[in-house]
Short mmCIF file of C-alpha atoms in Angstrom, two decimals:
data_model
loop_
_atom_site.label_atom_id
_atom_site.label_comp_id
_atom_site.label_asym_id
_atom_site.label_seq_id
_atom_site.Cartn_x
_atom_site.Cartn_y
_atom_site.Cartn_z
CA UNK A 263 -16.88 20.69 19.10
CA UNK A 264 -19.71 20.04 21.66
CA UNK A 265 -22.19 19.15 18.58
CA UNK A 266 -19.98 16.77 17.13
CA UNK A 267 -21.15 13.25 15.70
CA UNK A 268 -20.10 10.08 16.14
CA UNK A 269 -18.24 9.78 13.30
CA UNK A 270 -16.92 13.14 13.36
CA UNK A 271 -15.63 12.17 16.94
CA UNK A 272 -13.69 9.41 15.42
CA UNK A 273 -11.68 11.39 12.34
CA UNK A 274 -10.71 13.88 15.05
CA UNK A 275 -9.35 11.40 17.01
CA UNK A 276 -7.32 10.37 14.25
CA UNK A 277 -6.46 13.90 12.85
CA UNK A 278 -5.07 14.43 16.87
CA UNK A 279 -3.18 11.16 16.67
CA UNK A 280 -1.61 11.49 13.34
CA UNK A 281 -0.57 15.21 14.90
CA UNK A 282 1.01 14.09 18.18
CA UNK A 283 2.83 11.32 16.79
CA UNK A 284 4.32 12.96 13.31
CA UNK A 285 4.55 16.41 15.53
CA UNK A 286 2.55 17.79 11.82
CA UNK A 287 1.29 21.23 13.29
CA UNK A 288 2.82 23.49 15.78
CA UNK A 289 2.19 26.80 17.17
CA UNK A 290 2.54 29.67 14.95
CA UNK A 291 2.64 27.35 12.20
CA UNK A 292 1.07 28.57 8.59
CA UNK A 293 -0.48 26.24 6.80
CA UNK A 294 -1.73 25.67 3.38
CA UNK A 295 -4.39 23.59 2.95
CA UNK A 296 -4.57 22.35 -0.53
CA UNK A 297 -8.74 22.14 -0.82
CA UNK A 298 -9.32 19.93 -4.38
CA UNK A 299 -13.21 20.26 -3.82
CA UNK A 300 -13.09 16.22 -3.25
CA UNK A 301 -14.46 14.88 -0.21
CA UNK A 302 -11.25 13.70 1.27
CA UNK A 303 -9.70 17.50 0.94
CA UNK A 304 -13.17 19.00 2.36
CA UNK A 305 -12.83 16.69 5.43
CA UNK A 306 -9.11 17.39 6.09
CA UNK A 307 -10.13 20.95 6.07
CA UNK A 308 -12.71 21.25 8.41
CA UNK A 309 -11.35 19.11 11.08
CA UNK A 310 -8.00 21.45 10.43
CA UNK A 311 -10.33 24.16 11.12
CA UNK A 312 -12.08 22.49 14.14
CA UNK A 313 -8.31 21.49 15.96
CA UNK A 314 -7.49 25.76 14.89
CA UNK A 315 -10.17 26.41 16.89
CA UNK A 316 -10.08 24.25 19.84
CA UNK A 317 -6.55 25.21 20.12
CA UNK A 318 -6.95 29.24 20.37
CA UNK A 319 -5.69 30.06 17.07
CA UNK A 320 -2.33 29.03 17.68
CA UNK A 321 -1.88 28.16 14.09
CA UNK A 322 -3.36 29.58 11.03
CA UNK A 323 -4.73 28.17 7.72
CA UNK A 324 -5.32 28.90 4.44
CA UNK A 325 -7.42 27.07 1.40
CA UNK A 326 -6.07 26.99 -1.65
CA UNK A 327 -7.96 25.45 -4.73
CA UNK A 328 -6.72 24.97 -8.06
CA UNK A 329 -8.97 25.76 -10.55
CA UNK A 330 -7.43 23.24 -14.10
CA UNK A 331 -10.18 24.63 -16.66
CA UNK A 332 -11.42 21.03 -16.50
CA UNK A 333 -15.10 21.37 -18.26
CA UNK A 334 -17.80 22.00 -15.67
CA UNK A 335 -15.75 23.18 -12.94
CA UNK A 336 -18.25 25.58 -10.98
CA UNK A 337 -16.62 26.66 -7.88
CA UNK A 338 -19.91 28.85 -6.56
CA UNK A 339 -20.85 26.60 -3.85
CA UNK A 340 -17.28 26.24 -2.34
CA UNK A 341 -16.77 29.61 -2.28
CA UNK A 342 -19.69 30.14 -0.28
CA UNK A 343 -18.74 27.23 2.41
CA UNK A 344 -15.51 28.61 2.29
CA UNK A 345 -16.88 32.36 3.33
CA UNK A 346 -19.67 30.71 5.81
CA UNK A 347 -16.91 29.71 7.52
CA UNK A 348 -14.34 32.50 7.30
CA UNK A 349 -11.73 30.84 6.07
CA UNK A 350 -9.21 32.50 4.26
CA UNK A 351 -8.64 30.85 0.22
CA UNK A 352 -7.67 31.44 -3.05
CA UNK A 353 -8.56 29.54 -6.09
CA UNK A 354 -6.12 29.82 -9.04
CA UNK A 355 -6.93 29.39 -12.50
CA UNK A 356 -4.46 27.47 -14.07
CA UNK A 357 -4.94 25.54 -17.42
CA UNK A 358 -2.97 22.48 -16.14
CA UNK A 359 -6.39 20.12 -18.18
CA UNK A 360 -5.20 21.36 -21.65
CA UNK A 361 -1.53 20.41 -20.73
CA UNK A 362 -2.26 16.85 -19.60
CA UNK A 363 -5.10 15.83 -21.89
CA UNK A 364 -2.57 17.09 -25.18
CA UNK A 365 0.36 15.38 -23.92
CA UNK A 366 -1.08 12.11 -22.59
CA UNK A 367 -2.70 9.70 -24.83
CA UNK A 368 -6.34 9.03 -24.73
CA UNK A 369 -6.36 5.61 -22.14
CA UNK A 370 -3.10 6.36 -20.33
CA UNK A 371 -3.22 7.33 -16.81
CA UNK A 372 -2.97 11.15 -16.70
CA UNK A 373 -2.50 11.15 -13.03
CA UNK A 374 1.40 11.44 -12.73
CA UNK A 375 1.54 14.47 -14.96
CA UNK A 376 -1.67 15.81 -14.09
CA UNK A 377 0.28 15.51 -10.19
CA UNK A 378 3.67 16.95 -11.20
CA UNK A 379 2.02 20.25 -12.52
CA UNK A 380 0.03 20.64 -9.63
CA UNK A 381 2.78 20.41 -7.36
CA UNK A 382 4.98 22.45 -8.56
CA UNK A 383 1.95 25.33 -8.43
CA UNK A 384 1.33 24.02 -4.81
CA UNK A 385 5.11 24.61 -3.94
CA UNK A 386 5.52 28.05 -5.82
CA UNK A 387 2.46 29.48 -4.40
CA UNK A 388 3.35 28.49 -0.41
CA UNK A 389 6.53 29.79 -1.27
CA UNK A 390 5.87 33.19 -2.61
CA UNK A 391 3.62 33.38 0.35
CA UNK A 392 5.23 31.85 3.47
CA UNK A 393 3.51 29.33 4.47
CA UNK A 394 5.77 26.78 6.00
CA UNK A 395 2.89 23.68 5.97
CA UNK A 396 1.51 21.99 2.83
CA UNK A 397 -1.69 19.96 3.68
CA UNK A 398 -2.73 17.07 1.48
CA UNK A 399 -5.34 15.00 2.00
CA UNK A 400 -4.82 11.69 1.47
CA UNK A 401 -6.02 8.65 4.06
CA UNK A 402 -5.25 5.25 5.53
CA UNK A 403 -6.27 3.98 1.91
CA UNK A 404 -4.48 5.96 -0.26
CA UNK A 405 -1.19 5.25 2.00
CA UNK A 406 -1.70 1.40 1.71
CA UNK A 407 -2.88 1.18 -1.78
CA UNK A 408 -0.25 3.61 -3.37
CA UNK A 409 1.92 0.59 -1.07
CA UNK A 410 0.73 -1.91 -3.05
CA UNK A 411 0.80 -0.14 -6.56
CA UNK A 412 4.50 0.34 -6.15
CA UNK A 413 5.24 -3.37 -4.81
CA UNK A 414 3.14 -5.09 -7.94
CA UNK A 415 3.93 -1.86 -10.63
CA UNK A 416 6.52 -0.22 -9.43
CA UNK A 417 8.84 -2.71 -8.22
CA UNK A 418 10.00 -0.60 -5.17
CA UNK A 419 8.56 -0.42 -1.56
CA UNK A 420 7.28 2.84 -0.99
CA UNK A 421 3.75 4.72 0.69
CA UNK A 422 3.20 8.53 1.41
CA UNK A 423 4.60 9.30 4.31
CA UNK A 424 2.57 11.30 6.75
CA UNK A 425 5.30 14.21 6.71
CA UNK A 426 7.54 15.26 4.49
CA UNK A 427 10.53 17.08 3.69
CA UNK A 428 10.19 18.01 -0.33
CA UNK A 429 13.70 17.58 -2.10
CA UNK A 430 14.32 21.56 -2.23
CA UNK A 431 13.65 21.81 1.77
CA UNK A 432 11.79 24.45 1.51
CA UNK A 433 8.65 22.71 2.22
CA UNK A 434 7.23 20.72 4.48
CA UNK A 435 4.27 18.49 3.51
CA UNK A 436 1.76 17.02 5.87
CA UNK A 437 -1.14 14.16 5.41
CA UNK A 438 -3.55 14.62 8.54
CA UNK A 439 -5.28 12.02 7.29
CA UNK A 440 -2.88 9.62 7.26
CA UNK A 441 -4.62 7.22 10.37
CA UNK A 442 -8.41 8.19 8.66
CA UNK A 443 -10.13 5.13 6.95
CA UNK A 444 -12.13 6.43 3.57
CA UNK A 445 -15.04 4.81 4.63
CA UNK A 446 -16.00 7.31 7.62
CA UNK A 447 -14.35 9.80 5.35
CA UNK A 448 -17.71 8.91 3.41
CA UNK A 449 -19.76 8.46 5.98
CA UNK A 450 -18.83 12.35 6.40
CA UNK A 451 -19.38 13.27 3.90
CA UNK A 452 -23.15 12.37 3.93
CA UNK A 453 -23.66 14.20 7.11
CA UNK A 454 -21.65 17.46 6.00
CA UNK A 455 -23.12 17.71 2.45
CA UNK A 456 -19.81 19.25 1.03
CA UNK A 457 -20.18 20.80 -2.04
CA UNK A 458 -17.92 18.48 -4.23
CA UNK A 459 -16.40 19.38 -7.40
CA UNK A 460 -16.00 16.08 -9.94
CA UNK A 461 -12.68 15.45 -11.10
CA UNK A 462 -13.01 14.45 -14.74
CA UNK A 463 -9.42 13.60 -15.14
CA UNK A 464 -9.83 11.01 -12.60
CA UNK A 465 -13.03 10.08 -12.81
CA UNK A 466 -13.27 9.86 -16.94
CA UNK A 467 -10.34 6.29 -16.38
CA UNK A 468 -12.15 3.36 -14.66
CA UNK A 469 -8.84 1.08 -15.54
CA UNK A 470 -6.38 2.75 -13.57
CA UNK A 471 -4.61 0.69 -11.10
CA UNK A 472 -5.03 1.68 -8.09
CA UNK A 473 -8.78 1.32 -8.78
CA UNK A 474 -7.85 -2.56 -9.31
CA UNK A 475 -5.48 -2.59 -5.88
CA UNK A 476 -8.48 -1.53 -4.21
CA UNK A 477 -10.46 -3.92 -4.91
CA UNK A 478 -7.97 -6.49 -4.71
CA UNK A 479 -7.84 -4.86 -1.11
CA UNK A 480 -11.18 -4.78 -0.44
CA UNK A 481 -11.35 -8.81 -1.67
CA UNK A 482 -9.13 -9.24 0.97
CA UNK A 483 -10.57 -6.95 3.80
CA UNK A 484 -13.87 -9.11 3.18
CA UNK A 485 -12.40 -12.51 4.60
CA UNK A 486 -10.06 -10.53 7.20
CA UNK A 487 -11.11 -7.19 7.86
CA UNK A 488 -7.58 -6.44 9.35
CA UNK A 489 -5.91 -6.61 6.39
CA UNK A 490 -5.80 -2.72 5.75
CA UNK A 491 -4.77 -2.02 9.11
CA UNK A 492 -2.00 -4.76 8.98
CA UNK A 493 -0.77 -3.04 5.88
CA UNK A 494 -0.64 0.20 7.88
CA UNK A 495 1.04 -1.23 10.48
CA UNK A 496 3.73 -2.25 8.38
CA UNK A 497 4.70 0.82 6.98
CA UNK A 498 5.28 1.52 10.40
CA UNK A 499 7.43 -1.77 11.09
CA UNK A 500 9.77 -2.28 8.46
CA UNK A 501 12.65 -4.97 8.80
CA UNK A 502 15.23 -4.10 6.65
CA UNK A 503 17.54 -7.02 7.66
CA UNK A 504 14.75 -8.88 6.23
CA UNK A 505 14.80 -7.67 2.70
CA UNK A 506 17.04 -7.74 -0.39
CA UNK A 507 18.47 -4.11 -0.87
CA UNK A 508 22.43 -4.29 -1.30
CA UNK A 509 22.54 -0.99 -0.37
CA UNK A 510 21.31 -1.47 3.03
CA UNK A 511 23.38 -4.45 3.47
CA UNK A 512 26.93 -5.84 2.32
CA UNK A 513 25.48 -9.84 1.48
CA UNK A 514 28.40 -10.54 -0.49
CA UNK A 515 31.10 -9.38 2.85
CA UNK A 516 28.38 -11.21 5.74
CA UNK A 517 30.25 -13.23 7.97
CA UNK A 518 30.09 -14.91 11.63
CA UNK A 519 31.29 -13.72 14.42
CA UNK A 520 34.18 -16.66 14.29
CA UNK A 521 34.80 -15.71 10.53
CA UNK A 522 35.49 -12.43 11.72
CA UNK A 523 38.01 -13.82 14.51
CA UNK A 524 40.06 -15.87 12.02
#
């Protein structure tokens, strides 16, 4: 994109590195791009668009929004960027908000449900329609933080990983964002002017934890800003000899090479 900006320049760079070293999109691929209306899915979209373009068209994609009845949702203005920039959508109406705000308590995350219906409308809807790529759009921060809510929470070392098999194998499930830092994500934003849609699920639960890791995160990124690329890194570098799961390896039967011998 000749009029790109600086910052711009940078998230493609990292959209093109993510690519080449998770091999995310190739030719003649189809792939759904699952557009929220959030800044993070707006970004992901456009630079998908921008790398369609600069490669010829030698992959296709397709927006699709879910629409969850929330209160206030007014999708005018993302239709219209949408069609501005002829990009092929749908947005479903599905009344996933009723669902989630009856069966979850009032101060209980509703994320994990709210999550589980909306992927199994994401799945079902590339399915019935072939599309062999499902594009989220979550970034260096979500990867490291959702890191951290499962060591602290969850008791288990896990992330997002940048591609993904789902457990029926009938999808695959990409992050190009996975390398992008939220705060040029922002900065993006402020150029582009994306017309956002609120999440009020979200939004309405200012005690959820991952709101807490990052700022524990941020604490830390404020007396060594390489914290949250360290914490990258080491989803990248893992050391299993170094850690405690017995199913990885036999402690109890460990012995030396002269135990072995005897």
């Amino acid at each position: 994109m000749t009029n790109s900006s600086k910052v711009e320049k940078k998230l493609l760079h990292y959209i093109n590195k993510a690519n080449d070293d998770f091999n995310m999109i190739s030719k003649g691929d189809r792939v759904m791009v699952c557009l929220s209306g959030g800044k993070d899915s707006f970004t992901m979209l456009t630079l998908l668009n921008a790398m369609r373009i600069a490669s010829n068209y030698k992959f296709e994609i397709f927006s699709f929004t879910l629409d969850q009845a929330q209160p206030g949702w007014n999708d005018t203005a993302l239709r219209e960027w949408l069609e501005k920039r002829k990009i092929p959508y749908e947005i479903m109406r599905q009344d996933t908000y009723s669902i989630v705000k009856e069966k979850i308590p009032e101060g209980k995350t509703y994320c994990s449900l709210c999550s589980r219906l909306r992927r199994g409308i994401i799945y079902s809807y590339a399915e019935e329609h072939g599309y062999n790529k499902v594009a989220l759009g979550h970034h260096r921060d979500d990867l490291i933080r959702t890191l951290l809510m499962s060591i602290l929470y969850g008791g288990q070392i896990q992330s997002m990983p940048p591609k993904l098999l789902s457990d029926n194998k009938k999808h695959i499930v990409i992050r190009p964002l996975a390398y992008c830092q939220e705060d040029d994500i922002k900065e993006y934003l402020a150029e582009q002017d994306f017309p956002i849609i609120p999440c009020t699920l979200c939004g309405s639960q200012d005690n959820l934890m991952r709101v807490r890791v990052k700022k524990l995160i941020d604490q830390l990124a404020e007396e060594n800003p390489k914290i949250p690329s360290n914490m990258l890194h080491a989803l990248q570098s893992i050391k299993p000899s170094q850690l405690m799961d017995k199913s990885l390896w036999d402690f109890k039967g460990l012995k030396t090479t002269d135990d072995c011998l005897v």
